[in-house]
Coordinates of C-alpha atoms in Angstrom, one line a residue:
X1 CA -12.4 9.3 8.3
X2 CA -12.8 12.4 10.4
X3 CA -15.7 12.3 12.7
X4 CA -18.2 15.2 12.8
X5 CA -21.0 13.1 14.3
X6 CA -20.9 10.3 16.8
X7 CA -21.4 7.0 15.0
X8 CA -23.2 5.6 18.1
X9 CA -25.7 8.3 19.0
X10 CA -25.5 10.7 16.0
X11 CA -24.8 13.9 18.0
X12 CA -22.4 16.5 16.8
X13 CA -18.9 15.9 18.3
X14 CA -16.8 18.6 19.8
X15 CA -13.0 18.9 19.9
X16 CA -11.6 18.1 23.3
X17 CA -8.0 17.9 24.6
X18 CA -7.3 14.3 25.4
X19 CA -4.1 13.7 27.3
X20 CA -1.0 14.2 25.2
X21 CA -2.9 13.5 22.0
X22 CA -4.2 17.1 21.5
X23 CA -7.6 18.1 20.3
X24 CA -9.7 15.0 19.5
X25 CA -13.3 14.7 18.3
X26 CA -15.3 13.8 21.5
X27 CA -19.0 12.8 22.0
X28 CA -20.3 14.5 25.1
X29 CA -23.4 12.2 25.1
X30 CA -21.5 8.9 24.9
X31 CA -18.5 10.3 26.7
X32 CA -15.9 8.8 24.3
X33 CA -13.2 10.1 22.1
X34 CA -13.6 9.3 18.4
X35 CA -10.1 8.9 16.9
X36 CA -9.7 9.8 13.3
X37 CA -9.6 6.6 11.2
X38 CA -7.7 5.6 8.1
X39 CA -7.9 2.7 5.6
X40 CA -5.1 0.2 5.8
X41 CA -3.7 -1.0 2.5
X42 CA -0.7 -2.7 1.1
X43 CA 1.7 -1.7 -1.6
X44 CA 4.3 -4.2 -2.9
X45 CA 7.4 -4.3 -5.1
X46 CA 7.1 -7.7 -6.8
X47 CA 10.5 -8.8 -7.9
X48 CA 12.0 -11.9 -9.6
X49 CA 15.2 -13.8 -9.8
X50 CA 16.5 -11.7 -12.7
X51 CA 16.6 -8.4 -10.7
X52 CA 13.4 -7.2 -12.3
X53 CA 10.3 -5.6 -10.7
X54 CA 6.7 -5.6 -12.0
X55 CA 5.3 -2.2 -12.9
X56 CA 1.7 -1.8 -13.7
X57 CA -0.4 0.6 -15.8
X58 CA -3.7 1.3 -14.2
X59 CA -5.3 4.2 -15.9
X60 CA -7.8 4.8 -13.0
X61 CA -4.7 5.5 -10.8
X62 CA -2.4 7.3 -13.3
X63 CA -2.4 7.8 -17.0
X64 CA 1.2 9.1 -17.0
X65 CA 3.1 6.9 -14.6
X66 CA 3.5 3.2 -13.7
X67 CA 2.5 1.9 -10.3
X68 CA 3.1 -1.1 -8.0
X69 CA 0.6 -3.7 -6.9
X70 CA -1.5 -2.3 -4.2
X71 CA -4.8 -3.0 -2.5
X72 CA -7.0 -2.5 0.6
X73 CA -7.0 -5.0 3.4
X74 CA -10.2 -6.9 4.0
X75 CA -11.7 -7.4 7.5
X76 CA -10.1 -10.5 9.1
X77 CA -7.2 -10.5 6.6
X78 CA -3.5 -9.9 7.6
X79 CA -1.3 -7.6 5.7
X80 CA 0.7 -10.6 4.4
X81 CA -2.5 -12.3 3.2
X82 CA -3.5 -9.2 1.4
X83 CA -0.2 -9.0 -0.4
X84 CA -0.5 -12.7 -1.5
X85 CA -4.2 -12.2 -2.6
X86 CA -3.5 -8.9 -4.5
X87 CA -0.5 -10.4 -6.4
X88 CA -2.6 -13.4 -7.3
X89 CA -5.6 -11.4 -8.4
X90 CA -3.8 -8.7 -10.3
X91 CA -0.9 -10.7 -11.8
X92 CA -1.8 -14.4 -11.4
X93 CA 1.6 -15.0 -9.7
X94 CA 2.5 -17.1 -6.7
X95 CA 4.5 -15.5 -3.9
X96 CA 7.7 -17.4 -2.9
X97 CA 8.8 -15.1 -0.1
X98 CA 7.7 -11.9 1.5
X99 CA 9.4 -9.1 3.5
X100 CA 7.9 -6.1 5.2
X101 CA 9.7 -2.9 4.2
X102 CA 8.1 0.2 5.7
X103 CA 4.7 1.9 6.3
X104 CA 3.8 5.0 4.3
X105 CA 1.1 7.4 5.4
X106 CA -1.0 8.6 2.4
X107 CA -2.9 11.6 3.8
X108 CA -4.5 12.6 0.5
X109 CA -6.6 9.4 0.6
X110 CA -6.6 8.9 4.4
X111 CA -4.7 5.6 4.0
X112 CA -1.8 3.9 5.7
X113 CA 0.0 1.8 3.1
X114 CA 2.1 -1.1 4.4
X115 CA 5.0 -1.6 2.0
X116 CA 6.3 -5.1 1.1
X117 CA 8.8 -6.8 -1.1
X118 CA 7.6 -10.1 -2.7
X119 CA 9.7 -12.5 -4.6
X120 CA 8.1 -14.5 -7.3
X121 CA 9.3 -16.6 -10.2
X122 CA 9.3 -14.8 -13.6
X123 CA 6.2 -16.0 -15.5
X124 CA 3.7 -14.7 -17.8
X125 CA 1.0 -12.5 -16.2
X126 CA -2.7 -13.3 -15.9
X127 CA -4.0 -9.7 -15.4
X128 CA -7.2 -8.7 -13.6
X129 CA -9.7 -6.3 -15.2
X130 CA -8.3 -3.5 -13.0
X131 CA -4.8 -3.8 -14.5
X132 CA -4.4 -2.3 -18.0
X133 CA -0.9 -3.6 -18.5
X134 CA 2.1 -5.0 -16.5
X135 CA 5.7 -5.5 -17.4
X136 CA 8.9 -6.8 -15.9
X137 CA 11.4 -3.9 -15.7
X138 CA 15.1 -4.1 -14.9
X139 CA 15.9 -2.5 -11.5
X140 CA 18.1 0.1 -13.2
X141 CA 15.1 1.3 -15.3
X142 CA 12.3 1.1 -12.8
X143 CA 12.6 4.5 -10.9
X144 CA 12.3 6.5 -14.2
X145 CA 8.9 4.9 -14.9
X146 CA 7.5 5.9 -11.5
X147 CA 6.5 9.3 -10.3
X148 CA 9.5 10.6 -8.4
X149 CA 8.8 10.8 -4.6
X150 CA 5.6 8.8 -4.9
X151 CA 5.1 5.9 -2.4
X152 CA 5.7 3.4 -5.2
X153 CA 8.9 5.2 -6.1
X154 CA 10.1 5.2 -2.5
X155 CA 9.3 1.5 -2.0
X156 CA 11.0 0.4 -5.2
X157 CA 14.0 2.6 -4.5
X158 CA 14.4 0.9 -1.1
X159 CA 13.9 -2.5 -2.5
X160 CA 16.4 -2.2 -5.4
X161 CA 18.9 -0.6 -3.0
X162 CA 18.5 -3.7 -0.8
X163 CA 18.7 -6.2 -3.7
X164 CA 21.7 -8.1 -2.3
X165 CA 19.6 -9.9 0.3
X166 CA 16.5 -10.6 -2.0
X167 CA 17.3 -14.2 -2.5
X168 CA 18.9 -15.1 0.8
X169 CA 15.6 -16.4 2.2

Protein backbone atom coordinates (compact mmCIF):
# COMPACT_ATOMS: atom_id res chain seq x y z
CA UNK A 1 0.00 0.00 0.00
CA UNK A 2 1.36 3.37 -0.98
CA UNK A 3 0.00 6.27 1.04
CA UNK A 4 -1.47 9.31 -0.67
CA UNK A 5 -3.53 10.37 2.35
CA UNK A 6 -2.81 10.11 6.05
CA UNK A 7 -4.79 7.21 7.56
CA UNK A 8 -5.10 9.17 10.83
CA UNK A 9 -6.25 12.63 9.75
CA UNK A 10 -7.05 12.19 6.04
CA UNK A 11 -4.80 15.00 4.78
CA UNK A 12 -2.71 14.67 1.63
CA UNK A 13 0.79 13.46 2.37
CA UNK A 14 3.92 14.95 0.89
CA UNK A 15 7.21 13.31 0.10
CA UNK A 16 9.91 14.21 2.57
CA UNK A 17 13.48 13.01 2.89
CA UNK A 18 13.72 10.87 6.02
CA UNK A 19 17.29 10.09 7.09
CA UNK A 20 18.97 7.52 4.88
CA UNK A 21 15.60 6.15 3.69
CA UNK A 22 15.10 8.70 0.92
CA UNK A 23 11.77 10.26 -0.01
CA UNK A 24 8.97 8.93 2.20
CA UNK A 25 5.27 9.91 2.35
CA UNK A 26 4.92 12.27 5.33
CA UNK A 27 1.90 13.80 7.07
CA UNK A 28 2.66 17.41 8.00
CA UNK A 29 -0.44 17.53 10.24
CA UNK A 30 0.38 14.44 12.33
CA UNK A 31 4.13 14.89 11.84
CA UNK A 32 4.76 11.23 11.03
CA UNK A 33 6.31 9.29 8.15
CA UNK A 34 3.98 6.77 6.51
CA UNK A 35 6.11 3.89 5.27
CA UNK A 36 4.79 2.01 2.27
CA UNK A 37 3.27 -1.28 3.38
CA UNK A 38 3.10 -4.75 1.85
CA UNK A 39 1.09 -7.87 2.53
CA UNK A 40 3.05 -10.71 4.08
CA UNK A 41 2.34 -14.15 2.66
CA UNK A 42 3.88 -17.60 2.50
CA UNK A 43 4.79 -19.88 -0.36
CA UNK A 44 5.78 -23.47 0.31
CA UNK A 45 7.31 -26.39 -1.53
CA UNK A 46 5.51 -29.39 -0.03
CA UNK A 47 7.68 -32.51 -0.41
CA UNK A 48 7.39 -36.16 0.59
CA UNK A 49 9.64 -39.10 1.36
CA UNK A 50 9.77 -40.16 -2.31
CA UNK A 51 11.49 -36.98 -3.60
CA UNK A 52 8.25 -35.57 -4.95
CA UNK A 53 6.79 -32.09 -4.64
CA UNK A 54 3.12 -31.09 -4.73
CA UNK A 55 2.21 -28.81 -7.62
CA UNK A 56 -1.22 -27.21 -7.82
CA UNK A 57 -3.48 -25.99 -10.58
CA UNK A 58 -5.34 -22.87 -9.53
CA UNK A 59 -6.95 -21.30 -12.56
CA UNK A 60 -7.47 -17.99 -10.78
CA UNK A 61 -3.67 -17.79 -10.43
CA UNK A 62 -2.57 -19.28 -13.79
CA UNK A 63 -4.26 -21.27 -16.52
CA UNK A 64 -0.94 -22.27 -18.07
CA UNK A 65 1.41 -23.12 -15.19
CA UNK A 66 1.35 -25.05 -11.96
CA UNK A 67 1.93 -23.24 -8.66
CA UNK A 68 2.94 -24.02 -5.08
CA UNK A 69 0.82 -23.77 -1.97
CA UNK A 70 0.66 -20.10 -0.94
CA UNK A 71 -1.44 -17.88 1.26
CA UNK A 72 -1.71 -14.64 3.18
CA UNK A 73 -0.77 -14.48 6.85
CA UNK A 74 -3.65 -13.62 9.19
CA UNK A 75 -3.30 -11.14 12.05
CA UNK A 76 -1.79 -12.85 15.08
CA UNK A 77 -0.53 -15.80 13.04
CA UNK A 78 3.15 -16.67 12.63
CA UNK A 79 4.55 -17.54 9.22
CA UNK A 80 4.99 -21.15 10.37
CA UNK A 81 1.37 -21.35 11.53
CA UNK A 82 0.28 -19.96 8.17
CA UNK A 83 2.22 -22.69 6.32
CA UNK A 84 0.64 -25.45 8.42
CA UNK A 85 -2.85 -23.92 8.02
CA UNK A 86 -2.55 -23.44 4.25
CA UNK A 87 -1.27 -26.99 3.65
CA UNK A 88 -4.10 -28.35 5.78
CA UNK A 89 -6.73 -26.20 4.05
CA UNK A 90 -5.56 -26.63 0.46
CA UNK A 91 -4.33 -30.24 0.52
CA UNK A 92 -5.62 -31.84 3.72
CA UNK A 93 -2.08 -32.89 4.69
CA UNK A 94 -0.26 -32.79 8.05
CA UNK A 95 3.18 -31.13 8.20
CA UNK A 96 5.93 -33.30 9.74
CA UNK A 97 8.73 -30.74 9.53
CA UNK A 98 9.20 -27.24 8.27
CA UNK A 99 12.20 -25.23 7.13
CA UNK A 100 12.43 -21.56 6.20
CA UNK A 101 14.14 -21.10 2.82
CA UNK A 102 14.13 -17.46 1.73
CA UNK A 103 12.00 -14.34 1.34
CA UNK A 104 10.82 -13.19 -2.08
CA UNK A 105 9.61 -9.64 -2.76
CA UNK A 106 6.66 -9.71 -5.17
CA UNK A 107 6.34 -6.08 -6.19
CA UNK A 108 3.59 -6.65 -8.76
CA UNK A 109 1.17 -7.54 -5.94
CA UNK A 110 2.89 -5.51 -3.19
CA UNK A 111 3.66 -8.69 -1.26
CA UNK A 112 6.55 -10.17 0.62
CA UNK A 113 6.44 -13.95 0.24
CA UNK A 114 8.23 -16.03 2.86
CA UNK A 115 9.39 -19.27 1.25
CA UNK A 116 9.31 -22.56 3.12
CA UNK A 117 9.91 -26.24 2.56
CA UNK A 118 7.46 -28.58 4.31
CA UNK A 119 7.87 -32.33 4.60
CA UNK A 120 4.69 -34.42 4.68
CA UNK A 121 3.87 -38.10 4.28
CA UNK A 122 2.61 -39.00 0.81
CA UNK A 123 -1.18 -39.33 1.05
CA UNK A 124 -4.25 -38.63 -1.02
CA UNK A 125 -5.26 -34.98 -1.14
CA UNK A 126 -8.41 -33.43 0.25
CA UNK A 127 -8.54 -30.29 -1.89
CA UNK A 128 -10.11 -26.99 -0.95
CA UNK A 129 -12.46 -25.19 -3.35
CA UNK A 130 -9.68 -22.82 -4.39
CA UNK A 131 -7.51 -25.66 -5.73
CA UNK A 132 -8.56 -27.05 -9.11
CA UNK A 133 -6.09 -29.97 -9.00
CA UNK A 134 -2.93 -31.13 -7.21
CA UNK A 135 -0.39 -33.78 -8.04
CA UNK A 136 2.79 -35.31 -6.70
CA UNK A 137 5.59 -34.58 -9.18
CA UNK A 138 9.07 -36.10 -9.17
CA UNK A 139 11.76 -33.52 -8.42
CA UNK A 140 13.33 -34.05 -11.86
CA UNK A 141 10.06 -33.04 -13.59
CA UNK A 142 8.90 -30.21 -11.33
CA UNK A 143 10.69 -27.17 -12.77
CA UNK A 144 9.33 -27.77 -16.27
CA UNK A 145 5.76 -27.41 -14.93
CA UNK A 146 6.39 -24.04 -13.26
CA UNK A 147 6.86 -20.69 -14.99
CA UNK A 148 10.61 -20.25 -15.30
CA UNK A 149 11.89 -17.53 -12.98
CA UNK A 150 8.65 -17.32 -10.99
CA UNK A 151 8.82 -17.33 -7.20
CA UNK A 152 7.46 -20.90 -7.14
CA UNK A 153 10.12 -21.96 -9.67
CA UNK A 154 12.90 -20.30 -7.62
CA UNK A 155 11.69 -21.92 -4.39
CA UNK A 156 11.32 -25.41 -5.88
CA UNK A 157 14.73 -25.10 -7.59
CA UNK A 158 16.32 -24.25 -4.22
CA UNK A 159 14.49 -27.06 -2.40
CA UNK A 160 15.26 -29.81 -4.89
CA UNK A 161 18.88 -28.67 -5.05
CA UNK A 162 18.95 -29.02 -1.27
CA UNK A 163 17.19 -32.41 -1.20
CA UNK A 164 19.98 -34.29 0.55
CA UNK A 165 19.10 -32.74 3.89
CA UNK A 166 15.29 -32.99 3.57
CA UNK A 167 14.90 -35.96 5.87
CA UNK A 168 17.72 -35.34 8.33
CA UNK A 169 15.34 -33.59 10.72
